[in-house]
Amino acid sequence: MKLTIYRKLMIGFGIVIFLMVVATAYVLRELDKVTRTSRTALTIDVQAIDLEKEMRTLLYEEERFADRYFMARDTVYRNVFLERNRQFVRNVDSLTGMLSDQREREILDQASQTHDWHFSSVLAADPSPAAVNQRADAVDNVRKSLDSLLASRQRAVDASVESLDRTSERSVEVALIIAIATLLAAIGAALTITRTITRPIGTLVAGTKVIAGGSFTRIRIPSHDEIADLARAFNSMSASLDELNRFRAEMMQHISHEIRMPLQSILSAHYLLTKKTEDPVTDAQVKLLDGIRENVQKIADFSNQFLDLSKVEAGMMQYNPAPVDISTIVKPIVDDSALVAARKEISLSFVGANVPPVLVDPDRSAEIFGNLIGNALKYTQNGGKIDVSVGPCASGVRVVVRDTGPGIPKEDLPKIFKKFYRTSTAVKGGHRGTGIGLAFVKALVEGQGGRVYVESTVGVGSTFTVEFPASARK
């Protein structure tokens, strides 16, 4: 018979329930008499102790709000003080009815009189040092009286418990032995059953994290239950993903190679036409050649970026992290973009603050912010505004790129970082793009332990935020 998780749980719960029922039945039968006897004897004492503790709390709050009232002269504190005083007086009346010892009643009466004097003194609002000291002494006296009552009542409880202990000692000893034995047996059964379930689950969780990190290794589960079936399904999925990932990486390398070869030929032809031709090159020819070179460069950039994105997704991207001031990466990009901004009459500003160093790859980080600032320049209309800022945040450092472009529709925001996705505003505005820039940004940011997110309003603009944790290095 296959011992499934369901059967393991049922057997374990059955053993625990049976042991607990037997032990509980005996304990309840043996302690029932003790409970009935002690309930009447201890109820009043316990209630009195609770009242005395509550009165200590009320006294503390009275003193605290009285001090605040003297400092701020705010009627709110005065009203709270009055309410705590009324509660204290009600507790004094209740406690008086519970005390049968004459000495305790005298102590309570003295505490009540001192408390009444303190109340009157607070209402008199005398700010002199002598009055302040007298009020403090009064509070201390009331507190000492309450401490004395509490100690007396506690001694009474101890005496009652000692008396009850003499009559219930044997029952308690037997009940304790049974309870300990039952508890140990239940813990042993629970640990054994839980271990047989949690250990393979932990192995499965660790294996899935390894798979998620890009290493498609086989998960080995020693059990023979549903978790083992799940592990086999994961292994099958992992093998398929590994094969697919290898195929995709090979395909991307092949595509990149096939694109680079003709690009090199075109670039070589461009060089020969511009540098090696015997006849003069006309201005029109130069313009056409520059257009060829510009488009070739775009294709080359796309090829490199697409290949890098594939490396990130395959877990093959190599980073060279170093603790750097992120402003030293962002500021040069802003300066380089100033010329393009000036052509479009866009106001481009940079604000940097003192921030802790972050552990990132400077080159890859420059690609991140180059993409974000480039997108802002592309989509911001002539005469618009782009603000770039660097500042601290809860996790470390935050870089914000805010523009006054067309904005992103709400329904497009969840998809903005997906590969090849272009927003409806970009398509309608006639802006060209490959649809991998923001996907590449997200991959590089998260690959270095950061996060990126966007907020946008159509017709107002967009705000892209990148956050990196502060470096632990000094």
Tab-separated table of C-alpha atoms in Angstrom:
chain	number	residue	atom	x	y	z
A	1	MET	CA	0.000	0.000	0.000
A	2	LYS	CA	1.380	3.406	-1.038
A	3	LEU	CA	1.860	5.662	1.974
A	4	THR	CA	0.562	8.950	0.560
A	5	ILE	CA	0.720	12.329	2.267
A	6	TYR	CA	-2.990	12.075	3.083
A	7	ARG	CA	-2.516	8.749	4.861
A	8	LYS	CA	0.550	10.016	6.704
A	9	LEU	CA	-1.416	12.982	8.012
A	10	MET	CA	-4.411	10.869	8.997
A	11	ILE	CA	-2.242	8.374	10.899
A	12	GLY	CA	-0.356	11.134	12.660
A	13	PHE	CA	-3.455	13.079	13.615
A	14	GLY	CA	-5.129	9.858	14.792
A	15	ILE	CA	-2.260	9.014	17.131
A	16	VAL	CA	-2.085	12.539	18.535
A	17	ILE	CA	-5.858	12.790	19.008
A	18	PHE	CA	-6.075	9.399	20.742
A	19	LEU	CA	-3.269	10.216	23.175
A	20	MET	CA	-4.665	13.646	23.914
A	21	VAL	CA	-8.181	12.293	24.549
A	22	VAL	CA	-6.925	9.684	27.023
A	23	ALA	CA	-4.693	12.138	28.852
A	24	THR	CA	-7.286	14.895	28.894
A	25	ALA	CA	-10.021	12.598	30.245
A	26	TYR	CA	-7.862	11.512	33.166
A	27	VAL	CA	-6.609	15.009	33.945
A	28	LEU	CA	-10.107	16.466	33.849
A	29	ARG	CA	-11.469	13.764	36.151
A	30	GLU	CA	-8.665	14.130	38.684
A	31	LEU	CA	-8.564	17.920	38.693
A	32	ASP	CA	-12.291	18.558	38.657
A	33	LYS	CA	-12.542	18.616	42.447
A	34	VAL	CA	-9.510	20.854	42.772
A	35	THR	CA	-10.954	23.246	40.194
A	36	ARG	CA	-14.304	23.523	41.962
A	37	THR	CA	-12.622	24.147	45.296
A	38	SER	CA	-10.132	26.693	44.071
A	39	ARG	CA	-12.546	28.672	41.880
A	40	THR	CA	-14.463	30.124	44.815
A	41	ALA	CA	-11.376	30.751	46.936
A	42	LEU	CA	-9.308	32.489	44.285
A	43	THR	CA	-11.872	34.426	42.267
A	44	ILE	CA	-12.112	37.363	44.630
A	45	ASP	CA	-8.352	37.502	45.197
A	46	VAL	CA	-7.600	37.416	41.483
A	47	GLN	CA	-10.197	40.076	40.752
A	48	ALA	CA	-8.728	42.254	43.494
A	49	ILE	CA	-5.222	41.826	42.064
A	50	ASP	CA	-6.476	42.738	38.598
A	51	LEU	CA	-8.174	45.835	39.978
A	52	GLU	CA	-5.013	46.875	41.814
A	53	LYS	CA	-2.908	46.428	38.670
A	54	GLU	CA	-5.414	48.408	36.657
A	55	MET	CA	-5.334	51.164	39.293
A	56	ARG	CA	-1.530	51.337	38.957
A	57	THR	CA	-1.935	51.787	35.228
A	58	LEU	CA	-4.608	54.438	35.699
A	59	LEU	CA	-2.417	56.250	38.203
A	60	TYR	CA	0.478	56.266	35.740
A	61	GLU	CA	-1.783	57.638	32.980
A	62	GLU	CA	-3.205	60.279	35.327
A	63	GLU	CA	0.288	61.494	36.126
A	64	ARG	CA	1.336	61.452	32.466
A	65	PHE	CA	-1.678	63.419	31.199
A	66	ALA	CA	-1.461	65.819	34.142
A	67	ASP	CA	2.135	66.613	33.160
A	68	ARG	CA	1.069	67.117	29.552
A	69	TYR	CA	-1.766	69.374	30.685
A	70	PHE	CA	0.632	71.521	32.703
A	71	MET	CA	3.012	71.757	29.751
A	72	ALA	CA	0.511	72.407	26.929
A	73	ARG	CA	-2.539	73.725	28.814
A	74	ASP	CA	-4.605	71.703	26.375
A	75	THR	CA	-8.129	70.828	27.530
A	76	VAL	CA	-7.870	67.497	25.737
A	77	TYR	CA	-5.203	66.322	28.200
A	78	ARG	CA	-7.274	67.716	31.081
A	79	ASN	CA	-10.353	65.767	29.951
A	80	VAL	CA	-8.350	62.552	29.624
A	81	PHE	CA	-6.923	63.163	33.105
A	82	LEU	CA	-10.460	63.587	34.493
A	83	GLU	CA	-11.642	60.388	32.815
A	84	ARG	CA	-8.727	58.371	34.252
A	85	ASN	CA	-9.474	59.848	37.691
A	86	ARG	CA	-13.125	58.763	37.492
A	87	GLN	CA	-12.044	55.249	36.515
A	88	PHE	CA	-9.603	55.164	39.436
A	89	VAL	CA	-12.348	56.218	41.893
A	90	ARG	CA	-14.713	53.539	40.529
A	91	ASN	CA	-12.007	50.918	41.005
A	92	VAL	CA	-11.452	52.099	44.586
A	93	ASP	CA	-15.155	51.579	45.311
A	94	SER	CA	-15.124	48.128	43.716
A	95	LEU	CA	-11.970	47.088	45.566
A	96	THR	CA	-13.354	48.296	48.914
A	97	GLY	CA	-16.205	45.783	48.617
A	98	MET	CA	-13.763	42.934	48.014
A	99	LEU	CA	-11.428	43.551	50.952
A	100	SER	CA	-12.293	41.862	54.238
A	101	ASP	CA	-9.020	42.521	56.050
A	102	GLN	CA	-9.223	45.685	58.186
A	103	ARG	CA	-5.575	46.610	57.635
A	104	GLU	CA	-5.978	46.398	53.831
A	105	ARG	CA	-9.084	48.572	53.987
A	106	GLU	CA	-7.149	51.209	55.961
A	107	ILE	CA	-4.337	51.185	53.410
A	108	LEU	CA	-6.832	51.585	50.572
A	109	ASP	CA	-8.628	54.404	52.407
A	110	GLN	CA	-5.351	56.253	52.925
A	111	ALA	CA	-4.435	55.803	49.251
A	112	SER	CA	-7.862	57.115	48.246
A	113	GLN	CA	-7.476	60.235	50.369
A	114	THR	CA	-3.988	60.918	48.987
A	115	HIS	CA	-5.289	60.403	45.463
A	116	ASP	CA	-8.161	62.852	46.096
A	117	TRP	CA	-5.628	65.450	47.258
A	118	HIS	CA	-3.535	64.901	44.147
A	119	PHE	CA	-6.646	65.345	41.988
A	120	SER	CA	-7.516	68.618	43.688
A	121	SER	CA	-3.932	69.841	43.368
A	122	VAL	CA	-3.886	69.149	39.622
A	123	LEU	CA	-7.147	71.043	39.133
A	124	ALA	CA	-5.702	73.933	41.115
A	125	ALA	CA	-2.971	74.075	38.448
A	126	ASP	CA	-0.307	75.381	40.786
A	127	PRO	CA	2.953	75.379	38.735
A	128	SER	CA	5.280	76.154	41.638
A	129	PRO	CA	8.158	73.714	42.286
A	130	ALA	CA	6.852	72.992	45.775
A	131	ALA	CA	3.441	72.008	44.407
A	132	VAL	CA	5.017	69.882	41.718
A	133	ASN	CA	7.106	68.026	44.301
A	134	GLN	CA	4.090	67.537	46.559
A	135	ARG	CA	2.081	66.078	43.679
A	136	ALA	CA	4.947	63.744	42.801
A	137	ASP	CA	5.204	62.629	46.446
A	138	ALA	CA	1.453	62.037	46.522
A	139	VAL	CA	1.614	59.844	43.434
A	140	ASP	CA	4.514	57.888	44.934
A	141	ASN	CA	2.564	57.365	48.177
A	142	VAL	CA	-0.496	56.120	46.292
A	143	ARG	CA	1.704	53.814	44.235
A	144	LYS	CA	3.368	52.444	47.387
A	145	SER	CA	-0.043	51.838	48.937
A	146	LEU	CA	-1.167	49.955	45.859
A	147	ASP	CA	2.071	47.957	45.907
A	148	SER	CA	1.420	47.079	49.532
A	149	LEU	CA	-2.133	45.964	48.721
A	150	LEU	CA	-0.915	43.984	45.750
A	151	ALA	CA	1.719	42.229	47.866
A	152	SER	CA	-0.831	41.481	50.589
A	153	ARG	CA	-3.319	40.120	48.093
A	154	GLN	CA	-0.590	38.077	46.426
A	155	ARG	CA	0.312	36.563	49.794
A	156	ALA	CA	-3.314	35.632	50.252
A	157	VAL	CA	-3.344	33.955	46.854
A	158	ASP	CA	-0.111	32.126	47.686
A	159	ALA	CA	-1.631	30.891	50.928
A	160	SER	CA	-4.730	29.628	49.134
A	161	VAL	CA	-2.628	27.913	46.505
A	162	GLU	CA	-0.444	26.284	49.167
A	163	SER	CA	-3.517	24.953	50.886
A	164	LEU	CA	-4.895	23.572	47.673
A	165	ASP	CA	-1.514	22.078	46.745
A	166	ARG	CA	-1.570	19.885	49.826
A	167	THR	CA	-4.852	18.303	48.756
A	168	SER	CA	-4.089	18.019	45.030
A	169	GLU	CA	-0.406	17.081	45.048
A	170	ARG	CA	-0.877	13.470	44.059
A	171	SER	CA	-3.380	14.269	41.307
A	172	VAL	CA	-1.130	16.917	39.860
A	173	GLU	CA	1.893	14.616	39.853
A	174	VAL	CA	0.050	11.847	38.061
A	175	ALA	CA	-1.525	14.291	35.607
A	176	LEU	CA	1.870	15.864	34.915
A	177	ILE	CA	3.474	12.519	34.175
A	178	ILE	CA	0.683	11.584	31.776
A	179	ALA	CA	0.712	15.005	30.131
A	180	ILE	CA	4.486	14.902	29.590
A	181	ALA	CA	4.363	11.389	28.204
A	182	THR	CA	1.510	12.320	25.908
A	183	LEU	CA	3.236	15.509	24.783
A	184	LEU	CA	6.491	13.700	24.023
A	185	ALA	CA	4.666	11.003	22.093
A	186	ALA	CA	2.669	13.580	20.141
A	187	ILE	CA	5.786	15.661	19.399
A	188	GLY	CA	7.672	12.571	18.262
A	189	ALA	CA	4.861	11.500	15.944
A	190	ALA	CA	4.403	15.039	14.606
A	191	LEU	CA	8.125	15.549	13.974
A	192	THR	CA	8.481	12.196	12.256
A	193	ILE	CA	5.529	12.745	9.948
A	194	THR	CA	6.334	16.399	9.338
A	195	ARG	CA	9.932	15.571	8.504
A	196	THR	CA	8.881	13.030	5.894
A	197	ILE	CA	6.812	15.775	4.236
A	198	THR	CA	8.855	18.953	4.683
A	199	ARG	CA	12.255	17.489	3.772
A	200	PRO	CA	11.285	16.535	0.206
A	201	ILE	CA	9.359	19.800	-0.130
A	202	GLY	CA	12.493	21.718	0.879
A	203	THR	CA	14.505	19.753	-1.659
A	204	LEU	CA	11.892	20.528	-4.300
A	205	VAL	CA	11.889	24.259	-3.447
A	206	ALA	CA	15.689	24.431	-3.572
A	207	GLY	CA	15.665	22.619	-6.901
A	208	THR	CA	13.099	24.961	-8.423
A	209	LYS	CA	15.199	27.959	-7.357
A	210	VAL	CA	18.205	26.436	-9.116
A	211	ILE	CA	16.083	25.887	-12.229
A	212	ALA	CA	14.764	29.451	-12.021
A	213	GLY	CA	18.365	30.657	-11.917
A	214	GLY	CA	19.036	28.992	-15.280
A	215	SER	CA	20.666	25.725	-14.166
A	216	PHE	CA	18.402	22.914	-15.311
A	217	THR	CA	19.608	20.219	-12.941
A	218	ARG	CA	17.647	17.146	-11.944
A	219	ILE	CA	15.743	17.210	-8.633
A	220	ARG	CA	16.118	14.030	-6.584
A	221	ILE	CA	13.379	13.184	-4.044
A	222	PRO	CA	13.871	10.104	-1.790
A	223	SER	CA	10.162	9.698	-0.917
A	224	HIS	CA	7.550	7.780	-2.890
A	225	ASP	CA	4.485	9.971	-2.463
A	226	GLU	CA	2.809	12.841	-4.317
A	227	ILE	CA	5.893	15.050	-3.846
A	228	ALA	CA	7.993	12.498	-5.721
A	229	ASP	CA	5.421	12.588	-8.544
A	230	LEU	CA	5.664	16.379	-8.559
A	231	ALA	CA	9.482	16.181	-8.661
A	232	ARG	CA	9.320	13.886	-11.677
A	233	ALA	CA	7.028	16.380	-13.416
A	234	PHE	CA	9.481	19.193	-12.574
A	235	ASN	CA	12.391	17.157	-13.932
A	236	SER	CA	10.531	16.556	-17.168
A	237	MET	CA	9.743	20.265	-17.452
A	238	SER	CA	13.347	21.145	-16.587
A	239	ALA	CA	14.692	18.882	-19.339
A	240	SER	CA	12.339	20.472	-21.871
A	241	LEU	CA	13.306	23.974	-20.745
A	242	ASP	CA	16.996	23.111	-20.915
A	243	GLU	CA	16.640	21.856	-24.464
A	244	LEU	CA	14.580	24.881	-25.452
A	245	ASN	CA	17.030	27.272	-23.797
A	246	ARG	CA	19.998	25.711	-25.584
A	247	PHE	CA	18.154	25.878	-28.883
A	248	ARG	CA	17.230	29.520	-28.319
A	249	ALA	CA	20.790	30.488	-27.377
A	250	GLU	CA	22.185	28.729	-30.439
A	251	MET	CA	19.557	30.343	-32.638
A	252	MET	CA	20.302	33.811	-31.313
A	253	GLN	CA	24.028	33.345	-31.804
A	254	HIS	CA	23.374	32.175	-35.339
A	255	ILE	CA	21.102	35.166	-36.054
A	256	SER	CA	23.630	37.575	-34.600
A	257	HIS	CA	26.390	36.034	-36.678
A	258	GLU	CA	24.317	36.161	-39.853
A	259	ILE	CA	23.451	39.822	-39.256
A	260	ARG	CA	26.971	40.911	-38.397
A	261	MET	CA	28.554	39.487	-41.562
A	262	PRO	CA	26.556	41.598	-44.069
A	263	LEU	CA	26.870	44.594	-41.750
A	264	GLN	CA	30.636	44.314	-41.866
A	265	SER	CA	30.465	44.144	-45.666
A	266	ILE	CA	28.291	47.243	-45.833
A	267	LEU	CA	30.581	49.120	-43.467
A	268	SER	CA	33.577	48.132	-45.566
A	269	ALA	CA	31.843	49.369	-48.727
A	270	HIS	CA	31.008	52.620	-46.958
A	271	TYR	CA	34.646	53.056	-46.010
A	272	LEU	CA	35.835	52.417	-49.570
A	273	LEU	CA	33.319	54.816	-51.049
A	274	THR	CA	34.198	57.611	-48.657
A	275	LYS	CA	37.950	57.119	-48.244
A	276	LYS	CA	39.283	55.142	-51.201
A	277	THR	CA	37.366	56.427	-54.226
A	278	GLU	CA	39.396	58.287	-56.895
A	279	ASP	CA	36.539	60.535	-57.979
A	280	PRO	CA	35.250	63.226	-55.704
A	281	VAL	CA	32.178	62.258	-53.684
A	282	THR	CA	29.317	64.655	-54.103
A	283	ASP	CA	27.401	66.093	-51.167
A	284	ALA	CA	24.360	64.015	-52.106
A	285	GLN	CA	26.467	60.871	-52.117
A	286	VAL	CA	27.931	61.750	-48.734
A	287	LYS	CA	24.442	62.277	-47.344
A	288	LEU	CA	23.303	58.923	-48.692
A	289	LEU	CA	26.390	57.213	-47.332
A	290	ASP	CA	25.840	58.798	-43.933
A	291	GLY	CA	22.281	57.513	-44.000
A	292	ILE	CA	23.582	54.022	-44.830
A	293	ARG	CA	26.070	54.202	-41.973
A	294	GLU	CA	23.445	55.443	-39.521
A	295	ASN	CA	21.029	52.662	-40.375
A	296	VAL	CA	23.772	50.061	-40.311
A	297	GLN	CA	24.714	51.280	-36.843
A	298	LYS	CA	21.075	50.991	-35.734
A	299	ILE	CA	20.974	47.388	-36.946
A	300	ALA	CA	24.266	46.668	-35.181
A	301	ASP	CA	22.980	48.220	-31.942
A	302	PHE	CA	19.790	46.220	-32.205
A	303	SER	CA	21.752	43.036	-32.809
A	304	ASN	CA	24.021	43.631	-29.813
A	305	GLN	CA	21.155	44.622	-27.544
A	306	PHE	CA	19.038	41.671	-28.604
A	307	LEU	CA	21.946	39.307	-28.047
A	308	ASP	CA	22.602	40.792	-24.613
A	309	LEU	CA	18.921	40.439	-23.722
A	310	SER	CA	19.040	36.781	-24.742
A	311	LYS	CA	22.123	36.303	-22.557
A	312	VAL	CA	20.305	37.805	-19.579
A	313	GLU	CA	17.260	35.609	-20.098
A	314	ALA	CA	19.491	32.529	-20.441
A	315	GLY	CA	21.407	33.426	-17.269
A	316	MET	CA	24.629	33.908	-19.251
A	317	MET	CA	25.138	37.648	-18.816
A	318	GLN	CA	28.407	38.514	-17.102
A	319	TYR	CA	28.537	41.533	-14.784
A	320	ASN	CA	31.589	43.319	-13.407
A	321	PRO	CA	30.173	45.018	-10.309
A	322	ALA	CA	32.044	47.703	-8.432
A	323	PRO	CA	30.979	50.174	-5.730
A	324	VAL	CA	30.327	53.452	-7.558
A	325	ASP	CA	28.499	56.732	-7.079
A	326	ILE	CA	25.567	56.358	-9.471
A	327	SER	CA	25.691	60.094	-10.257
A	328	THR	CA	29.040	59.575	-12.008
A	329	ILE	CA	27.241	57.270	-14.437
A	330	VAL	CA	24.056	59.275	-14.953
A	331	LYS	CA	25.493	62.804	-15.192
A	332	PRO	CA	27.702	62.164	-18.292
A	333	ILE	CA	24.741	60.613	-20.107
A	334	VAL	CA	22.655	63.702	-19.359
A	335	ASP	CA	25.482	65.933	-20.603
A	336	ASP	CA	25.819	63.913	-23.817
A	337	SER	CA	22.071	64.167	-24.396
A	338	ALA	CA	22.028	67.957	-24.015
A	339	LEU	CA	22.743	68.528	-27.713
A	340	VAL	CA	19.797	66.410	-28.857
A	341	ALA	CA	17.601	68.119	-26.275
A	342	ALA	CA	18.678	71.550	-27.519
A	343	ARG	CA	17.742	70.650	-31.097
A	344	LYS	CA	14.211	69.846	-29.957
A	345	GLU	CA	14.138	72.818	-27.571
A	346	ILE	CA	13.641	70.412	-24.663
A	347	SER	CA	14.595	71.533	-21.167
A	348	LEU	CA	16.881	68.779	-19.818
A	349	SER	CA	17.901	69.074	-16.163
A	350	PHE	CA	19.862	66.953	-13.701
A	351	VAL	CA	19.679	67.062	-9.902
A	352	GLY	CA	22.051	64.932	-7.823
A	353	ALA	CA	22.160	64.388	-4.082
A	354	ASN	CA	24.644	62.746	-1.749
A	355	VAL	CA	23.907	59.033	-1.968
A	356	PRO	CA	25.650	55.876	-0.770
A	357	PRO	CA	27.651	53.853	-3.316
A	358	VAL	CA	25.915	51.022	-5.148
A	359	LEU	CA	27.461	47.740	-6.304
A	360	VAL	CA	26.727	47.690	-10.061
A	361	ASP	CA	28.426	47.175	-13.395
A	362	PRO	CA	29.191	50.730	-14.613
A	363	ASP	CA	28.989	49.835	-18.317
A	364	ARG	CA	25.711	47.956	-18.015
A	365	SER	CA	24.262	50.679	-15.812
A	366	ALA	CA	25.198	53.279	-18.424
A	367	GLU	CA	23.179	51.245	-20.951
A	368	ILE	CA	20.198	51.312	-18.572
A	369	PHE	CA	20.121	55.074	-18.143
A	370	GLY	CA	21.087	55.712	-21.762
A	371	ASN	CA	17.987	53.783	-22.835
A	372	LEU	CA	15.702	55.599	-20.397
A	373	ILE	CA	16.981	59.095	-21.214
A	374	GLY	CA	17.011	58.277	-24.937
A	375	ASN	CA	13.382	57.172	-24.772
A	376	ALA	CA	12.465	60.363	-22.930
A	377	LEU	CA	14.121	62.450	-25.667
A	378	LYS	CA	12.416	60.422	-28.380
A	379	TYR	CA	8.884	60.711	-27.031
A	380	THR	CA	8.974	64.229	-25.553
A	381	GLN	CA	7.608	66.846	-27.948
A	382	ASN	CA	9.539	69.975	-28.938
A	383	GLY	CA	9.508	72.500	-26.125
A	384	GLY	CA	8.926	69.796	-23.488
A	385	LYS	CA	10.801	69.064	-20.305
A	386	ILE	CA	12.880	66.157	-18.957
A	387	ASP	CA	14.064	65.990	-15.351
A	388	VAL	CA	16.677	63.458	-14.217
A	389	SER	CA	17.414	63.120	-10.516
A	390	VAL	CA	19.538	60.933	-8.252
A	391	GLY	CA	18.648	60.594	-4.583
A	392	PRO	CA	18.467	58.198	-1.646
A	393	CYS	CA	15.603	55.784	-0.969
A	394	ALA	CA	14.755	53.185	1.664
A	395	SER	CA	16.710	50.420	-0.054
A	396	GLY	CA	19.635	52.520	-1.253
A	397	VAL	CA	19.700	54.808	-4.306
A	398	ARG	CA	16.920	55.945	-6.649
A	399	VAL	CA	17.310	57.390	-10.160
A	400	VAL	CA	14.223	59.081	-11.638
A	401	VAL	CA	13.710	60.066	-15.299
A	402	ARG	CA	10.581	62.228	-15.667
A	403	ASP	CA	9.340	63.571	-19.020
A	404	THR	CA	6.383	65.530	-20.401
A	405	GLY	CA	5.785	63.168	-23.301
A	406	PRO	CA	2.453	61.751	-24.469
A	407	GLY	CA	2.216	59.382	-21.519
A	408	ILE	CA	1.370	55.687	-21.417
A	409	PRO	CA	-2.246	54.406	-21.262
A	410	LYS	CA	-3.160	52.579	-18.075
A	411	GLU	CA	-3.851	49.327	-19.901
A	412	ASP	CA	-0.320	49.385	-21.406
A	413	LEU	CA	1.564	49.874	-18.123
A	414	PRO	CA	1.643	46.165	-17.070
A	415	LYS	CA	3.117	45.235	-20.485
A	416	ILE	CA	5.579	48.090	-20.966
A	417	PHE	CA	8.643	46.008	-20.001
A	418	LYS	CA	7.761	43.012	-22.174
A	419	LYS	CA	9.927	42.188	-25.157
A	420	PHE	CA	8.728	43.586	-28.522
A	421	TYR	CA	5.769	45.374	-26.916
A	422	ARG	CA	5.037	48.918	-28.086
A	423	THR	CA	2.426	51.178	-26.522
A	424	SER	CA	-0.552	52.481	-28.439
A	425	THR	CA	0.627	56.091	-28.000
A	426	ALA	CA	4.021	55.230	-29.533
A	427	VAL	CA	2.380	53.548	-32.515
A	428	LYS	CA	-0.114	56.361	-33.063
A	429	GLY	CA	2.610	58.988	-32.718
A	430	GLY	CA	4.649	57.402	-35.502
A	431	HIS	CA	7.665	56.795	-33.263
A	432	ARG	CA	9.957	54.055	-34.494
A	433	GLY	CA	11.335	51.472	-32.143
A	434	THR	CA	12.298	47.828	-31.756
A	435	GLY	CA	10.303	47.133	-28.601
A	436	ILE	CA	13.224	45.601	-26.722
A	437	GLY	CA	14.762	48.678	-25.074
A	438	LEU	CA	12.663	48.642	-21.918
A	439	ALA	CA	12.790	44.841	-21.711
A	440	PHE	CA	16.572	45.151	-21.837
A	441	VAL	CA	16.488	47.839	-19.117
A	442	LYS	CA	14.384	45.642	-16.817
A	443	ALA	CA	16.644	42.623	-17.411
A	444	LEU	CA	19.821	44.588	-16.609
A	445	VAL	CA	18.340	46.277	-13.529
A	446	GLU	CA	16.994	43.076	-11.996
A	447	GLY	CA	20.145	41.204	-12.991
A	448	GLN	CA	22.067	43.570	-10.695
A	449	GLY	CA	19.659	43.256	-7.773
A	450	GLY	CA	17.622	46.413	-8.441
A	451	ARG	CA	14.093	47.153	-9.554
A	452	VAL	CA	12.500	49.426	-12.158
A	453	TYR	CA	8.949	50.687	-12.392
A	454	VAL	CA	6.947	53.326	-14.249
A	455	GLU	CA	4.172	55.781	-13.448
A	456	SER	CA	2.415	57.616	-16.267
A	457	THR	CA	-0.578	59.750	-17.146
A	458	VAL	CA	-1.741	60.192	-20.734
A	459	GLY	CA	-1.243	63.767	-21.860
A	460	VAL	CA	0.966	64.602	-18.857
A	461	GLY	CA	4.065	62.434	-19.134
A	462	SER	CA	5.869	59.410	-17.722
A	463	THR	CA	8.199	58.777	-14.804
A	464	PHE	CA	10.633	55.854	-14.863
A	465	THR	CA	12.299	54.957	-11.565
A	466	VAL	CA	15.304	52.693	-11.014
A	467	GLU	CA	16.335	51.629	-7.501
A	468	PHE	CA	19.540	49.858	-6.500
A	469	PRO	CA	20.439	48.625	-3.000
A	470	ALA	CA	23.281	50.411	-1.278
A	471	SER	CA	26.644	48.689	-1.398
A	472	ALA	CA	27.844	46.985	1.783
A	473	ARG	CA	31.406	47.975	0.949
A	474	LYS	CA	32.943	51.145	2.330
